[in-house]
């Protein structure tokens, strides 16, 4: 029976509908898988009793024919999402024991559609990181080549690892500068960051509010399409949520890419890009060309400014968002002899090194005298980066690039630990998209010479996730990537 954890979401739904297994049997299989894979450290909280209760309810819905779109599907939820009555900590010590009284909009959509919650997934503290090593709960092990103890990517590292290792059917993720796409690439799974405003941010702990977006990480393109449909939609509780109809993303699958104009940006092939990554990118280009797409060379001239721009804007917003963790209202409190010292002690103890680094950078770039030099300038460059895409999309319908300049690296990698800039450089292909608010997907294209997954990124126009799904489906069919069994 444990084999059912290897099915995709679409296959699992069929199995449930055809009564091949019940939601309870399915959930039990995943609970066993969670137990068997604890060495990966993908979950920071398992909620088996809650999951079984939901599954029992799903079985009633199947029995009386009132089953909803995701009825009985066991999901893992990134710990950045507030889940009502279930501990939610953003994997930070400062939120120790925090149990929200409300549900995030995205997770409430999923649960209202019948999904089952297996537990909360590990992540970089407050989603700040690219390797899942900044979590208060320790690093996650990439399920590929476990003995090598590689990172799963980050910040949604627990989500990507859990999907790859079949410890949930699919997972929620969030992406501020690449946190859905890069871990998906490192773990050989598929993830999409939708257009900014497509999914509500309500109830997701804020990192950088002008960049944060939720999205699914799943076993394949179809599963992402099914989940995004449920997660997306206008929400009056998030003022940046956009009131736009959510299309049926599944309908885009199987459509032809004949005549589709696929942009290939010169700036994403910097000197020193590994041959391996470059040749898989060429393979992706060739697949789309063979399927009838037209390949267009494009330029995104401000690409080289994207990383510095992101690493000014994201910390600036983070420093402001994280001011609310003062030891009074949520989680951890370390007393002091007066109020100021209580704040200082709580924040000193509660935040990890990377979060503190970002709060300091953010406070610095927002302070009088530096605001104009850094923050305002970064906002102007952000507009130029956005304009690059607006111009490029006059020539093409979708853009194809690698997701990340490397495959998964070892936990504790020296060069990353000693110089945080090296870690930040890993985001070189993902942050521009976030600054421009565009939708983008990562899907696996093949294995590196030492057997690790590599991903390609498809970037779409604003609110045109459908073209991404259409092109991704063609790439997936031809790439024939074999998921971890
Ligand atoms: N790696 C990037 C960072 O550290 C992106 C994180 C994210 O998307 N949440 O900020």
Short mmCIF file of N, CA and C in Angstrom, two decimals, residues 152-287:
data_model
loop_
_atom_site.label_atom_id
_atom_site.label_comp_id
_atom_site.label_asym_id
_atom_site.label_seq_id
_atom_site.Cartn_x
_atom_site.Cartn_y
_atom_site.Cartn_z
N UNK A 152 18.60 21.08 0.17
CA UNK A 152 17.48 20.94 -0.75
C UNK A 152 17.19 22.25 -1.49
N UNK A 153 18.02 23.30 -1.24
CA UNK A 153 17.68 24.64 -1.71
C UNK A 153 16.81 25.32 -0.67
N UNK A 154 16.47 26.57 -0.94
CA UNK A 154 15.66 27.29 0.04
C UNK A 154 15.03 28.52 -0.59
N UNK A 155 14.11 29.17 0.08
CA UNK A 155 13.79 28.85 1.45
C UNK A 155 12.78 27.70 1.61
N UNK A 156 12.03 27.36 0.55
CA UNK A 156 11.03 26.30 0.70
C UNK A 156 11.70 24.92 0.59
N UNK A 157 12.78 24.71 1.35
CA UNK A 157 13.55 23.49 1.24
C UNK A 157 12.80 22.26 1.75
N UNK A 158 12.07 22.43 2.85
CA UNK A 158 11.28 21.32 3.38
C UNK A 158 10.20 20.92 2.38
N UNK A 159 9.59 21.91 1.74
CA UNK A 159 8.52 21.64 0.78
C UNK A 159 9.04 20.81 -0.39
N UNK A 160 10.16 21.27 -0.98
CA UNK A 160 10.68 20.57 -2.16
C UNK A 160 11.18 19.18 -1.80
N UNK A 161 11.86 19.06 -0.64
CA UNK A 161 12.38 17.75 -0.23
C UNK A 161 11.23 16.78 0.05
N UNK A 162 10.17 17.28 0.71
CA UNK A 162 9.05 16.41 1.05
C UNK A 162 8.33 15.91 -0.20
N UNK A 163 8.19 16.78 -1.19
CA UNK A 163 7.53 16.35 -2.43
C UNK A 163 8.41 15.33 -3.14
N UNK A 164 9.71 15.62 -3.24
CA UNK A 164 10.62 14.72 -3.95
C UNK A 164 10.68 13.35 -3.28
N UNK A 165 10.63 13.32 -1.94
CA UNK A 165 10.78 12.06 -1.21
C UNK A 165 9.43 11.37 -0.96
N UNK A 166 8.37 11.89 -1.57
CA UNK A 166 7.03 11.30 -1.41
C UNK A 166 6.58 11.28 0.06
N UNK A 167 6.80 12.40 0.74
CA UNK A 167 6.29 12.50 2.12
C UNK A 167 5.08 13.43 2.16
N UNK A 168 4.62 13.86 1.00
CA UNK A 168 3.34 14.54 0.85
C UNK A 168 3.05 14.48 -0.64
N UNK A 169 1.77 14.64 -1.01
CA UNK A 169 1.46 14.60 -2.45
C UNK A 169 2.02 15.84 -3.11
N UNK A 170 1.89 16.96 -2.40
CA UNK A 170 2.38 18.25 -2.90
C UNK A 170 2.48 19.16 -1.69
N UNK A 171 3.03 20.36 -1.92
CA UNK A 171 3.25 21.26 -0.78
C UNK A 171 3.01 22.70 -1.18
N UNK A 172 2.79 23.53 -0.16
CA UNK A 172 2.76 24.97 -0.43
C UNK A 172 4.18 25.49 -0.27
N UNK A 173 4.47 26.53 -1.03
CA UNK A 173 5.74 27.22 -0.91
C UNK A 173 5.50 28.72 -0.98
N UNK A 174 6.53 29.48 -0.70
CA UNK A 174 6.46 30.92 -0.97
C UNK A 174 7.76 31.32 -1.63
N UNK A 175 7.68 32.41 -2.39
CA UNK A 175 8.82 32.83 -3.20
C UNK A 175 8.91 34.34 -3.14
N UNK A 176 10.05 34.82 -2.65
CA UNK A 176 10.29 36.26 -2.55
C UNK A 176 11.36 36.65 -3.57
N UNK A 177 12.33 35.73 -3.76
CA UNK A 177 13.39 35.97 -4.74
C UNK A 177 13.82 34.68 -5.40
N UNK A 178 13.02 33.64 -5.24
CA UNK A 178 13.37 32.35 -5.87
C UNK A 178 13.06 31.14 -5.02
N UNK A 179 12.43 31.36 -3.88
CA UNK A 179 12.28 30.29 -2.88
C UNK A 179 11.34 29.16 -3.22
N UNK A 180 10.59 29.28 -4.31
CA UNK A 180 9.85 28.11 -4.80
C UNK A 180 10.68 27.46 -5.91
N UNK A 181 11.22 28.30 -6.78
CA UNK A 181 11.85 27.80 -8.00
C UNK A 181 13.19 27.11 -7.74
N UNK A 182 14.03 27.71 -6.92
CA UNK A 182 15.36 27.13 -6.70
C UNK A 182 15.30 25.81 -5.94
N UNK A 183 14.54 25.68 -4.85
CA UNK A 183 14.45 24.36 -4.21
C UNK A 183 13.77 23.32 -5.11
N UNK A 184 12.80 23.75 -5.92
CA UNK A 184 12.19 22.81 -6.86
C UNK A 184 13.27 22.26 -7.78
N UNK A 185 14.13 23.15 -8.27
CA UNK A 185 15.20 22.73 -9.18
C UNK A 185 16.17 21.77 -8.47
N UNK A 186 16.56 22.10 -7.25
CA UNK A 186 17.53 21.28 -6.51
C UNK A 186 16.97 19.89 -6.18
N UNK A 187 15.66 19.77 -6.06
CA UNK A 187 15.07 18.48 -5.65
C UNK A 187 14.37 17.74 -6.79
N UNK A 188 14.47 18.27 -8.01
CA UNK A 188 13.88 17.56 -9.15
C UNK A 188 12.36 17.53 -9.13
N UNK A 189 11.75 18.61 -8.64
CA UNK A 189 10.29 18.71 -8.65
C UNK A 189 9.90 20.03 -9.35
N UNK A 190 8.60 20.29 -9.41
CA UNK A 190 8.11 21.42 -10.19
C UNK A 190 7.44 22.44 -9.27
N UNK A 191 7.72 23.71 -9.49
CA UNK A 191 7.09 24.73 -8.65
C UNK A 191 6.83 25.98 -9.45
N UNK A 192 5.74 26.66 -9.13
CA UNK A 192 5.44 27.92 -9.82
C UNK A 192 5.20 29.04 -8.83
N UNK A 193 5.88 30.15 -9.08
CA UNK A 193 5.58 31.40 -8.38
C UNK A 193 4.63 32.16 -9.31
N UNK A 194 3.40 32.35 -8.88
CA UNK A 194 2.48 33.05 -9.77
C UNK A 194 2.77 34.56 -9.82
N UNK A 195 2.03 35.26 -10.65
CA UNK A 195 2.13 36.72 -10.72
C UNK A 195 1.88 37.32 -9.34
N UNK A 196 2.64 38.37 -9.00
CA UNK A 196 2.40 39.07 -7.73
C UNK A 196 0.94 39.55 -7.71
N UNK A 197 0.22 39.18 -6.69
CA UNK A 197 -1.19 39.57 -6.60
C UNK A 197 -2.16 38.45 -6.95
N UNK A 198 -1.63 37.36 -7.49
CA UNK A 198 -2.50 36.23 -7.88
C UNK A 198 -3.00 35.47 -6.65
N UNK A 199 -2.11 35.26 -5.67
CA UNK A 199 -2.48 34.57 -4.44
C UNK A 199 -2.45 35.56 -3.29
N UNK A 200 -3.37 35.43 -2.40
CA UNK A 200 -3.42 36.33 -1.25
C UNK A 200 -2.24 36.10 -0.32
N UNK A 201 -1.69 37.19 0.22
CA UNK A 201 -0.62 37.07 1.21
C UNK A 201 -1.17 37.05 2.63
N UNK A 202 -2.49 37.14 2.78
CA UNK A 202 -3.07 37.19 4.12
C UNK A 202 -2.74 35.91 4.90
N UNK A 203 -2.18 36.12 6.08
CA UNK A 203 -1.88 34.96 6.92
C UNK A 203 -0.56 34.29 6.60
N UNK A 204 0.21 34.89 5.69
CA UNK A 204 1.57 34.38 5.43
C UNK A 204 2.52 35.37 6.11
N UNK A 205 3.40 34.86 6.95
CA UNK A 205 4.27 35.79 7.67
C UNK A 205 5.12 36.56 6.68
N UNK A 206 5.10 37.87 6.82
CA UNK A 206 5.70 38.74 5.79
C UNK A 206 7.22 38.75 5.89
N UNK A 207 7.86 38.63 4.74
CA UNK A 207 9.30 38.83 4.63
C UNK A 207 9.50 40.16 3.91
N UNK A 208 9.24 40.21 2.60
CA UNK A 208 9.33 41.46 1.84
C UNK A 208 8.02 41.59 1.08
N UNK A 209 7.14 42.44 1.61
CA UNK A 209 5.74 42.42 1.15
C UNK A 209 5.54 42.73 -0.32
N UNK A 210 6.45 43.48 -0.94
CA UNK A 210 6.24 43.81 -2.35
C UNK A 210 6.75 42.68 -3.26
N UNK A 211 7.29 41.63 -2.67
CA UNK A 211 7.84 40.52 -3.45
C UNK A 211 7.21 39.17 -3.12
N UNK A 212 6.77 38.98 -1.88
CA UNK A 212 6.29 37.67 -1.42
C UNK A 212 5.10 37.16 -2.25
N UNK A 213 5.16 35.94 -2.68
CA UNK A 213 4.02 35.27 -3.32
C UNK A 213 4.01 33.81 -2.92
N UNK A 214 2.82 33.27 -2.76
CA UNK A 214 2.67 31.84 -2.49
C UNK A 214 2.50 31.09 -3.80
N UNK A 215 2.85 29.82 -3.78
CA UNK A 215 2.63 28.99 -4.96
C UNK A 215 2.84 27.54 -4.59
N UNK A 216 2.47 26.63 -5.51
CA UNK A 216 2.61 25.20 -5.22
C UNK A 216 3.98 24.64 -5.61
N UNK A 217 4.41 23.62 -4.88
CA UNK A 217 5.54 22.78 -5.30
C UNK A 217 4.96 21.38 -5.40
N UNK A 218 5.13 20.75 -6.55
CA UNK A 218 4.44 19.48 -6.78
C UNK A 218 5.28 18.56 -7.65
N UNK A 219 4.73 17.35 -7.90
CA UNK A 219 5.51 16.35 -8.61
C UNK A 219 5.62 16.64 -10.10
N UNK A 220 4.62 17.31 -10.66
CA UNK A 220 4.73 17.64 -12.08
C UNK A 220 3.92 18.88 -12.42
N UNK A 221 3.92 19.20 -13.71
CA UNK A 221 3.31 20.44 -14.18
C UNK A 221 1.79 20.41 -13.94
N UNK A 222 1.17 19.28 -14.24
CA UNK A 222 -0.28 19.17 -14.06
C UNK A 222 -0.67 19.39 -12.60
N UNK A 223 0.07 18.79 -11.71
CA UNK A 223 -0.24 18.93 -10.29
C UNK A 223 -0.15 20.40 -9.86
N UNK A 224 0.84 21.11 -10.39
CA UNK A 224 0.95 22.55 -10.08
C UNK A 224 -0.28 23.29 -10.60
N UNK A 225 -0.74 22.92 -11.79
CA UNK A 225 -1.91 23.59 -12.38
C UNK A 225 -3.16 23.37 -11.51
N UNK A 226 -3.33 22.14 -11.05
CA UNK A 226 -4.50 21.83 -10.21
C UNK A 226 -4.44 22.63 -8.91
N UNK A 227 -3.26 22.66 -8.29
CA UNK A 227 -3.14 23.33 -7.00
C UNK A 227 -3.25 24.84 -7.10
N UNK A 228 -2.63 25.41 -8.14
CA UNK A 228 -2.65 26.87 -8.25
C UNK A 228 -4.09 27.37 -8.40
N UNK A 229 -4.89 26.61 -9.12
CA UNK A 229 -6.30 26.96 -9.30
C UNK A 229 -6.98 27.12 -7.93
N UNK A 230 -6.67 26.22 -7.03
CA UNK A 230 -7.29 26.27 -5.71
C UNK A 230 -6.69 27.41 -4.86
N UNK A 231 -5.39 27.61 -4.94
CA UNK A 231 -4.72 28.57 -4.07
C UNK A 231 -5.00 30.03 -4.44
N UNK A 232 -5.21 30.27 -5.74
CA UNK A 232 -5.29 31.65 -6.24
C UNK A 232 -6.65 32.27 -6.00
N UNK A 233 -6.73 33.57 -6.24
CA UNK A 233 -8.02 34.25 -6.20
C UNK A 233 -7.98 35.51 -5.36
N UNK A 234 -8.86 36.41 -5.69
CA UNK A 234 -8.92 37.72 -5.03
C UNK A 234 -9.29 37.55 -3.56
N UNK A 235 -8.67 38.42 -2.75
CA UNK A 235 -8.96 38.39 -1.31
C UNK A 235 -8.97 39.82 -0.78
N UNK A 236 -10.09 40.26 -0.31
CA UNK A 236 -10.22 41.63 0.20
C UNK A 236 -9.28 41.86 1.39
N UNK A 237 -8.83 40.79 2.03
CA UNK A 237 -7.96 40.95 3.20
C UNK A 237 -6.51 41.26 2.83
N UNK A 238 -6.17 41.20 1.54
CA UNK A 238 -4.82 41.56 1.09
C UNK A 238 -4.98 42.66 0.05
N UNK A 239 -4.52 43.86 0.40
CA UNK A 239 -4.76 45.01 -0.50
C UNK A 239 -3.97 44.89 -1.80
N UNK A 240 -2.99 43.99 -1.87
CA UNK A 240 -2.26 43.82 -3.13
C UNK A 240 -2.76 42.62 -3.92
N UNK A 241 -3.82 41.98 -3.43
CA UNK A 241 -4.41 40.88 -4.18
C UNK A 241 -5.20 41.49 -5.34
N UNK A 242 -5.11 40.87 -6.51
CA UNK A 242 -5.73 41.46 -7.69
C UNK A 242 -7.03 40.74 -8.04
N UNK A 243 -8.05 41.55 -8.30
CA UNK A 243 -9.36 40.99 -8.59
C UNK A 243 -9.45 40.58 -10.06
N UNK A 244 -9.03 39.37 -10.32
CA UNK A 244 -8.95 38.88 -11.69
C UNK A 244 -9.42 37.44 -11.67
N UNK A 245 -10.14 37.07 -12.68
CA UNK A 245 -10.64 35.70 -12.71
C UNK A 245 -9.48 34.70 -12.76
N UNK A 246 -9.62 33.60 -12.05
CA UNK A 246 -8.57 32.58 -12.08
C UNK A 246 -8.89 31.60 -13.19
N UNK A 247 -8.01 31.52 -14.20
CA UNK A 247 -8.31 30.60 -15.31
C UNK A 247 -8.15 29.14 -14.91
N UNK A 248 -8.65 28.27 -15.77
CA UNK A 248 -8.46 26.84 -15.56
C UNK A 248 -7.09 26.48 -16.13
N UNK A 249 -6.08 26.44 -15.25
CA UNK A 249 -4.71 26.24 -15.74
C UNK A 249 -4.54 24.86 -16.40
N UNK A 250 -5.33 23.89 -15.93
CA UNK A 250 -5.20 22.53 -16.50
C UNK A 250 -5.56 22.54 -17.98
N UNK A 251 -6.46 23.43 -18.36
CA UNK A 251 -6.89 23.48 -19.77
C UNK A 251 -5.74 23.88 -20.69
N UNK A 252 -4.72 24.54 -20.13
CA UNK A 252 -3.58 24.96 -20.96
C UNK A 252 -2.67 23.79 -21.31
N UNK A 253 -2.78 22.71 -20.54
CA UNK A 253 -1.89 21.57 -20.77
C UNK A 253 -2.33 20.84 -22.03
N UNK A 254 -1.34 20.44 -22.81
CA UNK A 254 -1.68 19.71 -24.04
C UNK A 254 -1.90 20.64 -25.22
N UNK A 255 -1.97 21.96 -24.99
CA UNK A 255 -2.10 22.87 -26.12
C UNK A 255 -0.76 22.96 -26.86
N UNK A 256 -0.86 23.18 -28.15
CA UNK A 256 0.36 23.23 -28.98
C UNK A 256 1.14 24.53 -28.74
N UNK A 257 2.45 24.45 -28.89
CA UNK A 257 3.27 25.66 -28.79
C UNK A 257 3.68 26.15 -30.18
N UNK A 258 3.03 25.61 -31.20
CA UNK A 258 3.36 26.04 -32.57
C UNK A 258 3.18 27.56 -32.68
N UNK A 259 4.20 28.21 -33.16
CA UNK A 259 4.13 29.67 -33.35
C UNK A 259 4.41 30.47 -32.08
N UNK A 260 4.52 29.78 -30.95
CA UNK A 260 4.80 30.49 -29.69
C UNK A 260 6.20 31.10 -29.77
N UNK A 261 6.31 32.34 -29.35
CA UNK A 261 7.63 33.01 -29.39
C UNK A 261 8.31 32.88 -28.04
N UNK A 262 9.42 32.14 -28.04
CA UNK A 262 10.15 31.88 -26.80
C UNK A 262 11.41 32.74 -26.75
N UNK A 263 11.49 33.62 -25.77
CA UNK A 263 12.64 34.51 -25.65
C UNK A 263 13.78 33.85 -24.89
N UNK A 264 15.00 34.07 -25.39
CA UNK A 264 16.20 33.53 -24.74
C UNK A 264 17.13 34.72 -24.44
N UNK A 265 17.23 35.12 -23.17
CA UNK A 265 17.99 36.34 -22.86
C UNK A 265 19.50 36.11 -22.81
N UNK A 266 20.22 36.95 -23.55
CA UNK A 266 21.68 36.84 -23.64
C UNK A 266 22.33 36.96 -22.27
N UNK A 267 21.76 37.82 -21.43
CA UNK A 267 22.41 38.12 -20.14
C UNK A 267 22.37 36.94 -19.16
N UNK A 268 21.59 35.92 -19.47
CA UNK A 268 21.52 34.77 -18.57
C UNK A 268 22.57 33.72 -18.94
N UNK A 269 23.44 34.07 -19.88
CA UNK A 269 24.53 33.16 -20.23
C UNK A 269 25.85 33.86 -19.91
N UNK A 270 26.06 34.18 -18.64
CA UNK A 270 27.27 34.92 -18.29
C UNK A 270 28.50 34.05 -18.48
N UNK A 271 29.64 34.69 -18.62
CA UNK A 271 30.88 33.94 -18.71
C UNK A 271 31.01 33.12 -17.42
N UNK A 272 31.41 31.90 -17.56
CA UNK A 272 31.57 31.10 -16.35
C UNK A 272 30.33 30.28 -16.03
N UNK A 273 29.25 30.43 -16.81
CA UNK A 273 28.08 29.56 -16.60
C UNK A 273 28.52 28.12 -16.92
N UNK A 274 28.19 27.20 -16.05
CA UNK A 274 28.69 25.83 -16.25
C UNK A 274 28.17 25.26 -17.58
N UNK A 275 29.03 24.50 -18.24
CA UNK A 275 28.67 23.92 -19.54
C UNK A 275 27.43 23.07 -19.43
N UNK A 276 27.36 22.38 -18.30
CA UNK A 276 26.25 21.46 -18.08
C UNK A 276 24.91 22.22 -18.09
N UNK A 277 24.88 23.32 -17.32
CA UNK A 277 23.66 24.11 -17.24
C UNK A 277 23.35 24.69 -18.61
N UNK A 278 24.39 25.20 -19.27
CA UNK A 278 24.18 25.79 -20.59
C UNK A 278 23.64 24.75 -21.58
N UNK A 279 24.15 23.51 -21.50
CA UNK A 279 23.70 22.54 -22.51
C UNK A 279 22.28 22.04 -22.22
N UNK A 280 21.90 21.98 -20.94
CA UNK A 280 20.48 21.65 -20.66
C UNK A 280 19.55 22.79 -21.10
N UNK A 281 20.03 24.00 -20.97
CA UNK A 281 19.24 25.15 -21.44
C UNK A 281 19.05 25.01 -22.96
N UNK A 282 20.16 24.68 -23.66
CA UNK A 282 20.06 24.47 -25.12
C UNK A 282 19.10 23.33 -25.44
N UNK A 283 19.12 22.30 -24.60
CA UNK A 283 18.21 21.18 -24.83
C UNK A 283 16.75 21.66 -24.75
N UNK A 284 16.47 22.48 -23.73
CA UNK A 284 15.11 23.02 -23.58
C UNK A 284 14.71 23.86 -24.78
N UNK A 285 15.65 24.67 -25.24
CA UNK A 285 15.38 25.52 -26.42
C UNK A 285 15.05 24.62 -27.62
N UNK A 286 15.85 23.56 -27.79
CA UNK A 286 15.67 22.65 -28.93
C UNK A 286 14.32 21.93 -28.86
N UNK A 287 13.92 21.53 -27.66
CA UNK A 287 12.63 20.84 -27.50
C UNK A 287 11.50 21.75 -27.98
#
